[in-house]
Amino acid sequence: MTKESLEQAVTRLKSGDKGAFDYIYDSTYKVVFFVVHSVVRQRETAEDVVQDVYITAFRNMDKFDGGNTLAWLTTIAKRLALNAYKRNKREKPTDFQTDGEKYGSTELPSAESMGLIAEAEKILSSEDFEIVVMCAIAGYRRREVAKLMDMPVSTVTHRYTTALKKLKRIVDGVDDE
Amino acid sequence: MMNKIERRLKREARTMLPDATLKERIRSECFGDRVFEEVAEPALVAETAGTTKTGRAPLSRNKRFAIVVALALIVCFVIGMSCYFALAKVPVAVSDTFVSININPSFGITADANDRVTSVTALNEDAAVVLYGMNLVGLSVSDAADRIVTESAELGYLDTTSTGSMSFLAVNENGKKETAVANKLNLSLTALMAKNNWQTTVNSENADYANNGGSSSSYRFKFDFGRNSLSVGYTLLTQRAGEKTGQSASYFSRFSAESMLKLISDYNEESMAKVESALEQSWQNNSQLQDSYDKLQQLREEHERFIADIEAVLEILDDSDGYLTEEERQKVRDLLSHPNLNLDGALDKLLEMIFSFAEDIEDAYDNIADLLEDILDKIEDSIYALGSDLKEEIDNWKKDFLEDVFDD
């Protein structure tokens, strides 16, 4: 699951090989989903946005210059997720404090009730959260993440372990209570 | 504990991630209903099945006759087309390319379909001296030709003044491929001359032949009906072989390019073996050269080992979850204890930082990376310096060999 092979798959898709779609989707959807989810904070909305992300990406494939595919998808994902978040807020004005579960919330409950991923979304910077998703959930190797995010492996390792330590402190805190 | 956190994240993620239907929705939106198109409507399937089983009326005699005639015509058409395509001018598959370089010495290069050198043949004794110790297999044809020409120039074979000239001929059964190789070679050799400020003229025999109105011949295949033709390279070789032996050019149409070139160049296997044996003997007797060569090999091995060590340590740090086993720690320790690093007193502190995955380790990693790169640069500089010296020594030895052997 490397940047190079993703780019090769994009090239194949551009040249009409629809079989490359599976590879691109399977390699990226976990990261794209959680990037979107970290903004909209609601599973159903996140799924709809993920669908829009891939449709937008594949329909504009010709405009893609063949650079970092995952970065391109996450950029589209962030933009569409933010639009969806704003739209939800505008269309369905609600009290997030009381109806947060339904529409997404800025004030999240504890790790115990909302889960560790929600805590990670809340306490980590978006870059650190992406690193955690790529390493721990999507199964990318740290060297691959370093390539994808254009940063040294040591930086990725440091930020990843620091992020996990932060999450560990939350888990320990919940366990202690 | 870190693994526990990762496992928990993964477990949670599994419950949140979209299932396969989302993927199919996207596929359907982007590429149409491809996945469903093979599933026919059940009612339609039943209807169609019923028609084929029970609705067929018996054929009349006339209809049967018409079908038989139609089938016979189809068979005739297929056979006719097969014969046409078998005998007509069909594209010739891209096979090995043979390139002959003539500086006097003369060389033959064989390359695969990707233009990678698979073998190099010395076509005369001088060429055997030039090629001795050179490993050109795996290089591109252009790179190999550049090296051969450079080495020939260094040994004084190539006249680098404006009166000097050299030629080459590319040969491939596929005319297009042959032209492509010849053009590429022409460009690279012309660039080589310009780079070294040599005035030597480079002659592409393929281009010369075509420019002088020559065209490909048509006697390669016995039953080709004049459609299949020889490439320019083969045409030239068969003509020259014919002139050399007095046989008709068509006689050589089944010969390989290399065998024709050997024939044209008066290649003598026995005298070539003698020269190669004399070269080997002379090399064995030159202990100074052998020492330098061994030293260079050692340095290269050290370089490769060092790179492998760095990669192994990077892998360890990459895959670690904040903890290292004693064996992994030892590998990190060994790498950072490399004498060229000169970490001395700082080593223990650095190791402690790495093993504890300290917060401020990032700066330390950057410093280590810089130091390791410096060491690699130093080793590479040493290899280059030693390699250049050795090259000069080998060239001098070859020159002495040429004087001793050929003057005798």
XYZ file of C-alpha atoms in Angstrom:
585
model
C 0.000 0.000 0.000
C 2.451 2.642 -1.118
C 2.215 6.038 -2.714
C 3.831 4.637 -5.869
C 1.413 1.773 -6.332
C -1.566 4.040 -5.661
C -0.288 6.354 -8.352
C 0.110 3.419 -10.697
C -3.490 2.438 -9.984
C -4.621 5.996 -10.757
C -2.731 5.854 -14.044
C -4.434 2.545 -14.834
C -7.841 3.992 -14.011
C -7.140 7.029 -16.175
C -6.304 4.759 -19.062
C -9.659 3.040 -18.683
C -8.833 0.089 -16.434
C -11.862 0.151 -14.125
C -10.386 -2.710 -12.118
C -8.036 -0.171 -10.543
C -11.009 1.371 -8.715
C -11.068 -1.467 -6.162
C -7.418 -1.005 -5.316
C -7.702 2.760 -4.942
C -10.845 2.548 -2.820
C -9.622 -0.293 -0.593
C -6.301 1.467 -0.001
C -7.790 4.801 0.927
C -11.377 4.594 2.192
C -10.474 4.098 5.861
C -8.379 7.259 5.943
C -10.920 9.212 3.895
C -13.788 8.046 6.104
C -12.132 9.092 9.357
C -10.927 12.395 7.946
C -14.546 13.133 7.042
C -15.867 11.740 10.307
C -13.508 13.916 12.336
C -15.296 16.947 10.828
C -18.944 15.876 10.557
C -18.904 13.596 13.621
C -21.825 11.534 12.371
C -21.560 8.162 10.695
C -24.393 8.449 8.132
C -23.332 11.927 7.037
C -19.739 10.729 6.849
C -20.735 7.869 4.540
C -22.607 10.250 2.229
C -19.649 12.594 2.125
C -17.233 9.713 1.443
C -19.419 8.734 -1.485
C -19.292 12.322 -2.787
C -15.512 12.411 -2.301
C -14.879 9.418 -4.542
C -17.436 10.465 -7.133
C -15.906 13.961 -7.274
C -12.409 12.497 -7.458
C -13.131 9.957 -10.174
C -15.112 12.415 -12.268
C -12.221 14.877 -12.089
C -9.535 12.277 -12.552
C -8.321 13.960 -15.743
C -7.523 17.135 -13.824
C -5.439 15.234 -11.267
C -1.778 15.795 -12.092
C -0.720 12.403 -10.746
C 0.848 13.594 -7.482
C 0.047 12.202 -4.043
C -3.275 10.399 -4.478
C -4.168 10.046 -0.813
C -3.370 13.707 -0.138
C -5.578 14.649 -3.076
C -8.466 12.539 -1.755
C -8.119 13.834 1.812
C -8.076 17.416 0.526
C -11.357 16.801 -1.309
C -12.661 14.981 1.779
C -11.906 17.891 4.120
C -13.553 20.398 1.793
C -16.698 18.331 1.281
C -16.885 17.407 4.961
C -16.706 21.040 5.973
C -19.448 21.892 3.450
C -21.606 19.094 4.815
C -21.012 20.222 8.372
C -21.991 23.809 7.527
C -25.038 22.621 5.573
C -26.217 20.447 8.460
C -25.767 23.303 10.840
C -27.702 25.662 8.570
C -30.491 23.323 7.568
C -31.109 21.702 10.904
C -30.478 24.214 13.636
C -30.328 22.303 16.843
C -28.940 22.378 20.292
C -25.754 20.378 20.025
C -25.641 19.968 23.765
C -28.886 18.073 23.848
C -29.010 16.580 20.351
C -25.303 16.026 19.714
C -25.695 12.316 19.120
C -27.940 12.968 16.130
C -26.313 15.926 14.410
C -22.735 15.772 15.590
C -21.414 17.652 18.557
C -18.681 20.095 19.423
C -18.811 19.041 23.057
C -18.005 15.369 23.030
C -18.724 12.956 25.833
C -15.931 10.929 27.459
C -13.915 8.160 25.859
C -15.950 5.651 27.796
C -19.258 6.680 26.222
C -18.125 7.926 22.809
C -15.132 5.725 22.133
C -11.450 6.248 21.725
C -11.645 7.348 18.096
C -13.985 10.169 19.029
C -11.536 11.177 21.753
C -8.707 11.062 19.245
C -10.692 13.281 16.874
C -11.201 15.709 19.714
C -7.771 15.939 21.315
C -5.401 15.418 18.402
C -4.530 17.893 15.687
C -5.926 16.932 12.284
C -2.464 15.883 11.068
C -1.785 13.767 14.150
C -5.223 12.215 13.852
C -4.503 11.348 10.204
C -1.216 9.740 11.248
C -3.018 7.647 13.874
C -5.695 6.599 11.374
C -3.133 5.691 8.727
C -0.860 3.748 11.095
C -3.294 2.131 13.504
C -6.471 1.730 11.456
C -5.596 1.743 7.764
C -2.461 -0.365 8.297
C 0.035 1.864 6.519
C 3.660 1.457 7.583
C 5.234 4.503 9.131
C 7.643 4.804 6.221
C 4.693 4.905 3.847
C 2.950 7.507 5.987
C 6.122 9.585 5.952
C 6.107 9.468 2.155
C 2.418 10.224 1.895
C 2.611 13.157 4.281
C 5.988 14.397 3.071
C 7.639 14.278 6.449
C 10.612 12.334 7.869
C 9.955 8.857 9.273
C 11.328 10.016 12.617
C 8.712 12.790 12.755
C 5.915 10.360 11.974
C 7.199 7.928 14.613
C 7.472 10.675 17.197
C 4.040 12.130 16.483
C 2.429 8.701 16.366
C 3.900 7.523 19.665
C 3.091 10.870 21.286
C -0.508 10.625 20.059
C -0.830 7.080 21.372
C 0.594 8.193 24.725
C -2.072 10.916 24.917
C -4.797 8.369 24.155
C -3.301 5.996 26.701
C -3.553 8.702 29.347
C -7.255 9.097 28.513
C -7.844 5.347 28.665
C -5.927 5.134 31.950
C -7.986 8.020 33.309
C -11.247 6.323 32.359
C -10.054 2.999 33.752
C -9.051 4.667 37.032
C -12.456 6.284 37.511
C -0.004 -0.869 26.389
C 0.518 0.837 23.025
C -0.560 -2.333 21.287
C -3.649 -2.348 23.459
C -4.493 1.190 22.310
C -3.938 0.238 18.668
C -6.103 -2.851 19.042
C -8.856 -0.791 20.631
C -8.712 1.773 17.823
C -8.900 -0.990 15.229
C -11.805 -2.676 16.989
C -13.740 0.565 17.184
C -12.945 1.423 13.596
C -14.392 -1.876 12.403
C -17.756 -0.995 13.900
C -17.731 2.479 12.357
C -16.337 1.943 8.856
C -18.793 1.777 5.951
C -19.604 -1.666 4.611
C -19.185 -2.934 1.031
C -22.455 -1.396 -0.159
C -20.895 2.058 -0.124
C -18.168 0.864 -2.435
C -20.739 -0.603 -4.803
C -22.771 2.612 -4.697
C -19.699 4.602 -5.692
C -18.790 2.105 -8.390
C -22.323 2.268 -9.720
C -22.320 6.093 -9.731
C -18.938 6.356 -11.400
C -18.927 3.496 -13.850
C -22.587 2.601 -14.344
C -24.344 -0.547 -13.116
C -21.544 -2.823 -14.213
C -21.882 -5.222 -11.290
C -25.550 -5.818 -11.873
C -25.665 -6.001 -15.638
C -25.067 -9.743 -15.845
C -28.096 -10.530 -13.672
C -31.097 -10.846 -15.949
C -34.672 -10.216 -14.931
C -36.028 -13.613 -13.702
C -39.274 -13.285 -15.698
C -37.337 -12.503 -18.852
C -35.045 -15.486 -18.273
C -38.020 -17.814 -17.989
C -39.620 -16.361 -21.103
C -36.469 -16.687 -23.166
C -35.889 -20.252 -21.948
C -39.374 -21.234 -22.922
C -38.987 -19.867 -26.431
C -35.772 -21.713 -27.126
C -36.986 -25.021 -25.801
C -40.461 -25.262 -27.218
C -40.954 -22.533 -29.817
C -38.541 -23.813 -32.518
C -40.268 -24.779 -35.807
C -38.692 -27.499 -38.026
C -36.530 -26.042 -40.857
C -37.538 -26.468 -44.481
C -35.170 -28.179 -46.960
C -34.416 -24.906 -48.752
C -33.587 -23.189 -45.517
C -31.270 -26.010 -44.516
C -29.497 -25.765 -47.875
C -29.091 -22.007 -47.476
C -27.572 -22.493 -44.016
C -25.106 -25.103 -45.309
C -24.027 -22.788 -48.143
C -23.634 -19.881 -45.737
C -21.512 -21.998 -43.390
C -19.335 -23.184 -46.285
C -18.795 -19.574 -47.371
C -17.816 -18.599 -43.819
C -15.307 -21.466 -43.642
C -13.810 -20.428 -46.997
C -13.575 -16.827 -45.809
C -11.814 -17.818 -42.559
C -9.320 -20.037 -44.412
C -8.704 -17.306 -46.968
C -8.071 -14.679 -44.325
C -5.749 -17.030 -42.425
C -3.668 -17.609 -45.558
C -3.576 -13.891 -46.288
C -2.371 -12.964 -42.816
C 0.146 -15.809 -42.794
C 1.738 -14.600 -46.010
C 1.084 -10.890 -45.894
C 3.313 -8.308 -44.345
C 2.670 -8.710 -40.643
C 4.550 -6.810 -37.942
C 7.707 -8.615 -36.943
C 8.010 -9.214 -33.214
C 10.655 -7.181 -31.420
C 13.556 -9.513 -30.732
C 17.166 -8.993 -29.668
C 19.053 -6.125 -31.219
C 22.615 -6.519 -32.379
C 24.839 -3.461 -32.537
C 28.255 -3.484 -34.097
C 30.653 -0.676 -33.234
C 33.621 -0.165 -35.433
C 36.476 2.002 -34.273
C 38.950 -0.649 -35.216
C 38.772 -2.324 -32.627
C 35.367 -3.787 -33.466
C 32.698 -4.786 -30.987
C 29.360 -6.562 -31.105
C 26.683 -5.769 -28.518
C 23.586 -7.925 -28.098
C 20.636 -6.331 -26.306
C 17.208 -7.624 -25.321
C 13.834 -6.163 -26.294
C 14.241 -3.523 -23.554
C 17.607 -2.405 -24.969
C 19.507 -3.904 -22.027
C 22.859 -5.440 -22.905
C 22.909 -9.223 -22.596
C 26.400 -9.844 -24.017
C 29.336 -8.047 -25.595
C 31.673 -9.695 -28.082
C 35.165 -8.600 -29.043
C 35.374 -9.039 -32.792
C 39.137 -8.635 -32.913
C 42.152 -8.802 -30.581
C 42.273 -5.061 -29.886
C 38.645 -5.161 -28.846
C 39.425 -7.986 -26.424
C 41.974 -5.747 -24.697
C 39.540 -2.839 -24.520
C 36.776 -5.013 -23.078
C 38.959 -6.797 -20.531
C 37.668 -6.085 -17.009
C 34.570 -4.235 -18.214
C 31.166 -5.512 -17.139
C 28.580 -4.058 -19.500
C 25.782 -6.610 -19.072
C 22.581 -5.002 -17.800
C 23.471 -1.497 -19.004
C 21.472 0.232 -21.714
C 22.918 -0.070 -25.219
C 23.763 3.655 -25.208
C 25.597 3.484 -21.885
C 27.520 0.400 -22.950
C 28.490 2.028 -26.261
C 29.581 5.201 -24.430
C 31.829 3.192 -22.144
C 33.341 1.192 -24.980
C 34.080 4.339 -26.996
C 35.502 6.155 -23.950
C 37.755 3.231 -23.067
C 38.898 2.988 -26.702
C 39.724 6.690 -26.658
C 41.662 6.362 -23.423
C 43.707 3.524 -24.872
C 44.452 5.650 -27.949
C 42.317 3.731 -30.427
C 39.890 6.521 -31.187
C 41.193 9.393 -33.280
C 39.629 12.348 -31.512
C 40.712 14.924 -34.106
C 38.545 16.143 -36.977
C 39.973 13.469 -39.266
C 38.837 10.677 -36.975
C 35.673 8.691 -37.484
C 33.817 5.727 -36.048
C 30.721 3.889 -37.185
C 28.000 1.690 -35.847
C 25.249 -0.471 -37.242
C 22.092 -1.535 -35.419
C 20.406 -4.735 -36.571
C 16.965 -5.973 -35.616
C 14.385 -8.019 -37.523
C 11.910 -5.296 -36.706
C 12.822 -2.305 -38.856
C 11.154 0.238 -36.582
C 12.973 -1.033 -33.529
C 16.243 -1.035 -35.437
C 15.795 2.590 -36.488
C 14.858 3.604 -32.945
C 18.001 1.995 -31.488
C 20.181 3.505 -34.208
C 18.778 6.999 -33.658
C 19.180 6.770 -29.907
C 22.740 5.537 -30.251
C 23.583 8.260 -32.730
C 22.365 10.923 -30.319
C 24.185 9.506 -27.313
C 27.492 9.025 -29.151
C 27.317 12.502 -30.672
C 26.671 13.880 -27.191
C 29.638 11.910 -25.856
C 31.918 13.456 -28.490
C 30.630 16.939 -27.686
C 31.026 16.429 -23.946
C 34.662 15.392 -24.309
C 35.349 17.975 -26.997
C 36.313 15.226 -29.434
C 36.060 16.032 -33.141
C 35.495 12.424 -34.246
C 32.696 11.916 -36.766
C 30.040 9.381 -35.748
C 28.568 7.478 -38.694
C 25.276 5.669 -38.305
C 25.392 3.085 -41.086
C 21.627 2.654 -40.811
C 21.022 6.353 -41.455
C 23.720 6.566 -44.162
C 22.199 3.664 -46.075
C 18.715 5.121 -45.894
C 19.941 8.623 -46.830
C 21.744 7.246 -49.866
C 18.534 5.820 -51.259
C 18.998 2.318 -49.917
C 15.927 0.373 -48.920
C 15.240 -2.900 -47.246
C 15.484 -6.121 -49.263
C 12.940 -8.843 -49.692
C 14.583 -12.241 -49.667
C 14.506 -13.181 -46.055
C 11.664 -15.673 -46.303
C 11.353 -18.266 -49.019
C 7.604 -17.926 -49.370
C 7.099 -14.288 -48.536
C 5.555 -13.313 -51.902
C 7.746 -10.214 -51.858
C 5.855 -8.759 -48.942
C 8.096 -9.413 -45.956
C 11.394 -7.569 -46.168
C 14.707 -7.379 -44.418
C 15.519 -4.422 -42.237
C 18.249 -2.030 -43.341
C 20.686 -3.595 -40.860
C 20.108 -7.120 -42.157
C 20.233 -5.940 -45.750
C 23.646 -4.376 -45.194
C 25.013 -7.399 -43.352
C 23.810 -9.905 -45.968
C 25.226 -7.756 -48.774
C 28.612 -7.495 -47.067
C 28.699 -11.171 -46.206
C 27.849 -11.924 -49.840
C 30.624 -9.656 -51.106
C 33.089 -11.202 -48.669
C 32.390 -14.834 -49.604
C 31.189 -14.556 -53.177
C 27.898 -16.184 -52.188
C 24.597 -14.554 -53.093
C 23.235 -12.208 -50.427
C 20.081 -14.313 -50.130
C 22.267 -17.250 -48.986
C 22.876 -15.376 -45.709
C 19.290 -14.455 -45.105
C 18.939 -17.103 -42.389
C 22.244 -16.274 -40.658
C 22.269 -14.473 -37.336
C 23.577 -10.910 -37.280
C 26.438 -11.887 -34.980
C 27.590 -14.793 -37.151
C 27.541 -12.592 -40.285
C 29.489 -9.871 -38.511
C 32.082 -12.379 -37.300
C 32.446 -13.581 -40.852
C 32.826 -10.044 -42.204
C 35.335 -9.130 -39.453
C 37.533 -12.211 -40.046
C 36.860 -13.263 -36.487
C 39.275 -15.976 -35.443
C 38.271 -17.848 -32.329
C 41.707 -19.333 -31.762
C 43.610 -16.060 -31.876
C 40.952 -14.409 -29.658
C 41.367 -17.154 -27.062
C 45.123 -16.606 -27.138
C 44.804 -12.885 -26.474
C 42.321 -13.436 -23.671
C 44.569 -16.015 -22.060
C 47.573 -13.671 -22.346
C 45.559 -10.874 -20.739
C 44.531 -13.122 -17.878
C 48.113 -14.223 -17.349
C 49.381 -10.664 -17.338
C 46.681 -9.646 -14.830
C 47.544 -12.535 -12.538
C 51.206 -11.501 -12.581
C 50.417 -7.923 -11.620
C 50.044 -8.060 -7.835
C 49.876 -4.270 -7.443
C 46.802 -4.061 -9.655
C 45.185 -6.953 -7.891
C 45.781 -5.338 -4.476
C 44.164 -2.103 -5.642
C 41.259 -4.038 -7.101
C 40.751 -6.019 -3.867
C 40.887 -2.806 -1.836
C 38.210 -1.257 -4.023
C 36.029 -4.328 -3.675
C 36.405 -4.213 0.127
C 35.387 -0.577 0.204
C 32.354 -1.303 -1.967
C 31.327 -4.139 0.337
C 31.752 -1.881 3.384
C 29.539 0.692 1.702
C 26.832 -1.870 0.963
C 27.018 -3.282 4.501
C 26.707 0.183 6.009
C 23.656 0.977 3.908
C 22.111 -2.373 4.898
C 22.782 -1.577 8.601
C 21.140 1.840 8.280
C 18.104 0.305 6.567
C 17.832 -2.390 9.242
C 17.890 0.190 12.040
C 15.366 2.401 10.252
C 13.126 -0.629 9.896
C 13.434 -1.377 13.612
C 12.598 2.195 14.629
C 9.827 2.319 12.054
C 8.115 -0.826 13.301
C 8.648 -0.287 17.021
C 5.745 0.634 19.243
C 7.858 2.619 21.629
C 9.694 -0.458 22.895
C 12.751 -2.269 21.545
C 13.943 -5.788 22.324
C 17.527 -6.284 23.491
C 18.468 -7.625 20.058
C 16.991 -4.568 18.340
C 18.735 -2.267 20.802
C 22.044 -3.991 20.029
C 21.584 -3.317 16.299
C 20.949 0.380 16.963
C 23.945 0.439 19.332
C 26.211 -1.227 16.725
C 25.234 1.227 14.009
C 25.762 4.300 16.166
C 29.071 2.910 17.451
C 30.499 3.068 13.905
C 34.010 4.512 14.275
C 33.373 7.168 11.619
C 30.483 8.598 13.633
C 32.819 9.680 16.473
C 29.962 10.047 18.931
C 32.171 9.070 21.918
C 30.610 10.514 25.072
C 27.368 11.482 23.360
C 26.630 7.886 22.346
C 25.163 6.717 25.670
C 22.913 9.760 26.003
C 21.696 9.354 22.432
C 20.970 5.661 22.900
C 19.085 6.415 26.096
C 16.943 8.955 24.212
C 16.227 6.497 21.415
C 15.414 3.591 23.723
C 13.085 5.700 25.864
C 11.514 7.404 22.798
C 12.138 10.742 24.470
C 10.003 13.765 23.580
C 12.931 15.703 22.101
C 14.161 12.769 20.054
C 13.232 14.430 16.764
C 16.277 16.738 16.773
C 18.482 13.826 17.711
C 17.126 11.788 14.777
C 17.851 14.642 12.377
C 21.404 14.962 13.686
C 21.980 11.211 13.357
C 20.607 11.270 9.808
C 23.033 14.075 8.917
C 25.957 12.196 10.443
C 25.088 8.962 8.651
C 24.792 10.810 5.349
C 28.229 12.368 5.929
C 29.736 8.945 6.485
C 28.110 7.585 3.352
C 29.454 10.569 1.387
C 32.941 9.921 2.723
C 32.833 6.248 1.767
C 31.487 7.111 -1.686
C 34.250 9.706 -2.185
C 36.844 7.089 -1.232
C 35.324 4.583 -3.668
C 35.349 7.173 -6.447
C 38.969 8.200 -5.772
C 40.154 4.616 -5.524
C 38.139 3.622 -8.598
C 39.612 6.501 -10.651
C 43.164 5.583 -9.615
C 42.533 1.948 -10.403
C 41.073 2.841 -13.798
C 44.219 4.795 -14.635
C 46.424 1.922 -13.491
C 44.414 -0.575 -15.571
C 44.590 1.651 -18.662
C 48.371 1.918 -18.281
C 48.612 -1.825 -17.843
C 46.518 -2.385 -20.975
C 48.710 0.018 -22.943
C 51.832 -1.830 -21.783
C 50.166 -5.112 -22.687
C 49.350 -3.866 -26.176
C 52.920 -2.714 -26.708
C 54.394 -5.969 -25.404
C 52.047 -8.392 -27.157
C 51.243 -6.762 -30.469
C 54.714 -5.346 -31.065
C 56.041 -8.894 -30.680
